[in-house]
Short mmCIF file of C-alpha atoms in Angstrom, two decimals:
data_model
loop_
_atom_site.label_atom_id
_atom_site.label_comp_id
_atom_site.label_asym_id
_atom_site.label_seq_id
_atom_site.Cartn_x
_atom_site.Cartn_y
_atom_site.Cartn_z
CA UNK A 1 0.00 0.00 0.00
CA UNK A 2 2.84 2.39 0.88
CA UNK A 3 4.54 1.78 -2.45
CA UNK A 4 1.34 2.53 -4.33
CA UNK A 5 0.80 5.80 -2.45
CA UNK A 6 4.42 6.83 -2.98
CA UNK A 7 4.10 6.09 -6.69
CA UNK A 8 0.87 8.15 -6.97
CA UNK A 9 2.41 11.08 -5.09
CA UNK A 10 5.49 10.89 -7.28
CA UNK A 11 3.44 10.82 -10.48
CA UNK A 12 1.43 13.82 -9.29
CA UNK A 13 4.66 15.78 -8.65
CA UNK A 14 6.16 14.72 -11.98
CA UNK A 15 3.10 15.38 -14.12
CA UNK A 16 1.70 18.42 -12.30
CA UNK A 17 4.66 20.27 -10.79
CA UNK A 18 2.87 23.63 -10.42
CA UNK A 19 -0.09 22.32 -8.35
CA UNK A 20 2.33 20.13 -6.36
CA UNK A 21 4.49 23.18 -5.61
CA UNK A 22 1.42 25.21 -4.66
CA UNK A 23 0.14 22.51 -2.26
CA UNK A 24 3.52 22.18 -0.57
CA UNK A 25 4.81 25.80 -0.53
CA UNK A 26 2.79 28.25 -2.60
CA UNK A 27 -0.30 28.44 -0.43
CA UNK A 28 1.78 29.96 2.38
CA UNK A 29 3.08 32.89 0.29
CA UNK A 30 0.75 35.56 -1.12
CA UNK A 31 1.06 36.12 -4.91
CA UNK A 32 4.07 33.79 -5.17
CA UNK A 33 5.11 32.01 -8.36
CA UNK A 34 7.50 29.01 -8.49
CA UNK A 35 10.86 29.34 -10.17
CA UNK A 36 11.86 27.04 -13.01
CA UNK A 37 14.29 25.37 -10.58
CA UNK A 38 11.46 24.66 -8.12
CA UNK A 39 9.31 23.12 -10.87
CA UNK A 40 12.26 21.06 -12.14
CA UNK A 41 12.95 19.86 -8.59
CA UNK A 42 9.31 18.85 -8.15
CA UNK A 43 9.45 16.88 -11.43
CA UNK A 44 12.75 15.18 -10.56
CA UNK A 45 11.67 14.25 -7.03
CA UNK A 46 8.36 13.05 -8.43
CA UNK A 47 10.03 10.75 -10.95
CA UNK A 48 12.32 9.33 -8.26
CA UNK A 49 9.41 8.83 -5.85
CA UNK A 50 7.35 7.11 -8.55
CA UNK A 51 10.22 4.73 -9.35
CA UNK A 52 10.84 3.93 -5.68
CA UNK A 53 7.11 3.35 -5.17
CA UNK A 54 7.01 0.99 -8.14
CA UNK A 55 10.04 -0.94 -6.84
CA UNK A 56 8.38 -1.28 -3.42
CA UNK A 57 5.18 -2.56 -5.03
CA UNK A 58 7.00 -5.09 -7.22
CA UNK A 59 9.20 -6.35 -4.40
CA UNK A 60 6.24 -6.80 -2.06
CA UNK A 61 4.41 -8.81 -4.72
CA UNK A 62 7.40 -11.01 -5.45
CA UNK A 63 7.61 -12.14 -1.85
CA UNK A 64 3.92 -12.91 -1.58
CA UNK A 65 2.77 -9.68 -0.02
CA UNK A 66 5.41 -9.88 2.68
CA UNK A 67 4.57 -13.43 3.69
CA UNK A 68 7.19 -15.11 1.52
CA UNK A 69 4.73 -17.69 0.18
CA UNK A 70 4.54 -16.47 -3.44
CA UNK A 71 7.49 -18.55 -4.63
CA UNK A 72 6.35 -21.62 -2.71
CA UNK A 73 2.85 -21.35 -4.16
CA UNK A 74 4.18 -20.94 -7.72
CA UNK A 75 6.52 -23.90 -7.18
CA UNK A 76 3.68 -26.15 -6.03
CA UNK A 77 1.48 -25.04 -8.95
CA UNK A 78 4.25 -26.07 -11.38
CA UNK A 79 4.38 -29.48 -9.74
CA UNK A 80 0.62 -29.94 -9.94
CA UNK A 81 0.63 -28.85 -13.60
CA UNK A 82 2.85 -31.82 -14.46
CA UNK A 83 5.87 -29.74 -15.49
CA UNK A 84 8.50 -31.96 -13.78
CA UNK A 85 10.62 -33.92 -16.23
CA UNK A 86 13.12 -35.44 -13.82
CA UNK A 87 14.40 -35.37 -10.24
CA UNK A 88 18.14 -35.98 -9.93
CA UNK A 89 19.57 -37.05 -6.58
CA UNK A 90 23.11 -35.67 -6.64
CA UNK A 91 24.67 -37.44 -3.66
CA UNK A 92 25.85 -40.18 -3.44
CA UNK A 93 27.15 -40.29 -6.98
CA UNK A 94 26.14 -43.92 -7.55
CA UNK A 95 22.47 -43.39 -6.68
CA UNK A 96 20.37 -44.70 -9.57
CA UNK A 97 17.90 -42.39 -11.30
CA UNK A 98 14.40 -42.24 -9.94
CA UNK A 99 11.76 -44.27 -11.68
CA UNK A 100 8.70 -42.56 -13.10
CA UNK A 101 6.64 -43.90 -10.19
CA UNK A 102 9.14 -42.61 -7.61
CA UNK A 103 9.26 -39.21 -9.29
CA UNK A 104 5.45 -39.02 -9.30
CA UNK A 105 5.37 -39.91 -5.60
CA UNK A 106 7.92 -37.20 -4.73
CA UNK A 107 6.13 -34.60 -6.87
CA UNK A 108 2.80 -35.41 -5.21
CA UNK A 109 4.29 -35.14 -1.71
CA UNK A 110 6.04 -31.82 -2.49
CA UNK A 111 2.96 -30.37 -4.21
CA UNK A 112 0.78 -30.99 -1.15
CA UNK A 113 3.22 -30.48 1.74
CA UNK A 114 3.01 -27.28 3.78
CA UNK A 115 6.11 -25.12 3.23
CA UNK A 116 7.64 -22.71 5.74
CA UNK A 117 9.80 -19.87 4.45
CA UNK A 118 12.98 -18.99 6.32
CA UNK A 119 16.09 -16.89 5.89
CA UNK A 120 18.92 -18.83 4.25
CA UNK A 121 21.28 -18.10 7.15
CA UNK A 122 19.23 -20.55 9.23
CA UNK A 123 19.69 -23.39 6.74
CA UNK A 124 20.45 -26.94 7.79
CA UNK A 125 23.73 -28.46 6.72
CA UNK A 126 23.24 -30.74 3.78
CA UNK A 127 23.54 -34.50 3.61
CA UNK A 128 22.70 -34.40 -0.05
CA UNK A 129 21.13 -32.44 -2.85
CA UNK A 130 18.54 -33.00 -5.51
CA UNK A 131 17.65 -31.07 -8.62
CA UNK A 132 14.16 -30.81 -10.06
CA UNK A 133 14.35 -30.46 -13.85
CA UNK A 134 11.27 -29.03 -15.55
CA UNK A 135 10.14 -29.72 -19.10
CA UNK A 136 11.14 -26.17 -20.13
CA UNK A 137 14.74 -26.82 -18.98
CA UNK A 138 14.60 -24.69 -15.82
CA UNK A 139 15.54 -26.22 -12.47
CA UNK A 140 14.98 -25.92 -8.74
CA UNK A 141 17.41 -27.19 -6.11
CA UNK A 142 16.57 -29.17 -3.00
CA UNK A 143 18.80 -29.61 0.03
CA UNK A 144 18.44 -32.76 2.09
CA UNK A 145 19.41 -31.69 5.60
CA UNK A 146 21.66 -33.78 7.87
CA UNK A 147 19.53 -32.97 10.91
CA UNK A 148 16.25 -33.43 9.10
CA UNK A 149 14.14 -31.68 6.55
CA UNK A 150 14.01 -31.13 2.83
CA UNK A 151 14.51 -27.54 1.70
CA UNK A 152 13.64 -25.79 -1.55
CA UNK A 153 16.40 -23.33 -2.45
CA UNK A 154 15.20 -20.72 -4.97
CA UNK A 155 17.81 -19.37 -7.40
CA UNK A 156 17.19 -15.80 -6.29
CA UNK A 157 16.39 -14.09 -3.03
CA UNK A 158 17.40 -14.78 0.53
CA UNK A 159 14.51 -17.07 1.43
CA UNK A 160 14.35 -20.84 1.30
CA UNK A 161 11.42 -23.12 2.09
CA UNK A 162 11.24 -26.14 4.36
CA UNK A 163 8.79 -28.90 3.43
CA UNK A 164 6.76 -29.97 6.46
CA UNK A 165 6.50 -33.63 5.47
CA UNK A 166 8.09 -36.54 7.31
CA UNK A 167 7.01 -38.86 4.50
CA UNK A 168 8.88 -36.75 1.91
CA UNK A 169 12.00 -36.71 4.08
CA UNK A 170 11.91 -40.50 4.54
CA UNK A 171 11.44 -40.95 0.80
CA UNK A 172 14.50 -38.85 -0.11
CA UNK A 173 16.66 -40.44 2.60
CA UNK A 174 15.71 -43.90 1.32
CA UNK A 175 16.75 -42.93 -2.20
CA UNK A 176 20.03 -41.45 -0.95
CA UNK A 177 20.90 -44.61 0.98
CA UNK A 178 20.40 -47.08 -1.86
CA UNK A 179 23.30 -47.87 -4.16
CA UNK A 180 23.28 -48.67 -7.84
#
C-alpha cells in the first residue's frame, strides 16, 4: 500500500509540478510564483518517488505480499501442472535415477506439503542435494538436511522453504541410501 501511495504522489509531482508546488509551498506565500528550478525539482523528485514506489510494489508482490509464500505457491502449482521432467539425486554419486513412479510420488508429496519460508542463514547443513528439472529446462534445487528436513532453495532471493512432510523426508533419505 505504501509503495502505491508513494508512486501516486510521485506521479502527481512529476506530471503536475505547479499544483504540487502550490500545495507544498505556494499556499503559504501571497502572490508567489514558483521558479523554473522549483518546478524542475518537483518533477525530478516526483520521478524518483514514482520509481521507488514501483520498486516497493513489485518487491512486495514477489515475496507474496510480505509473507514469503509467493514462490512456494508458484513452485507447487508447477508441480501440480505436471511440469516436472526429472528429479536428480546428486549425492551419493552412484544413486540410480528415480523411476517414473518414484518421481510421481515425490512430486505429489512436495505439491501438497506445507512449506515454511525462512532466511537462508538458518539453513540446515546438507547430507545431499537433488535437482528438479522441468520440461522447459529450468531447475529448482533441493537440500536434504543432515539434521532433518528437505529444503527448496530458490535461485534468487534470501529465502528458502522447508517442506513440512516426514514422508517426503523418509522418501528422499531412502533414495540417498540405496546404491546402484
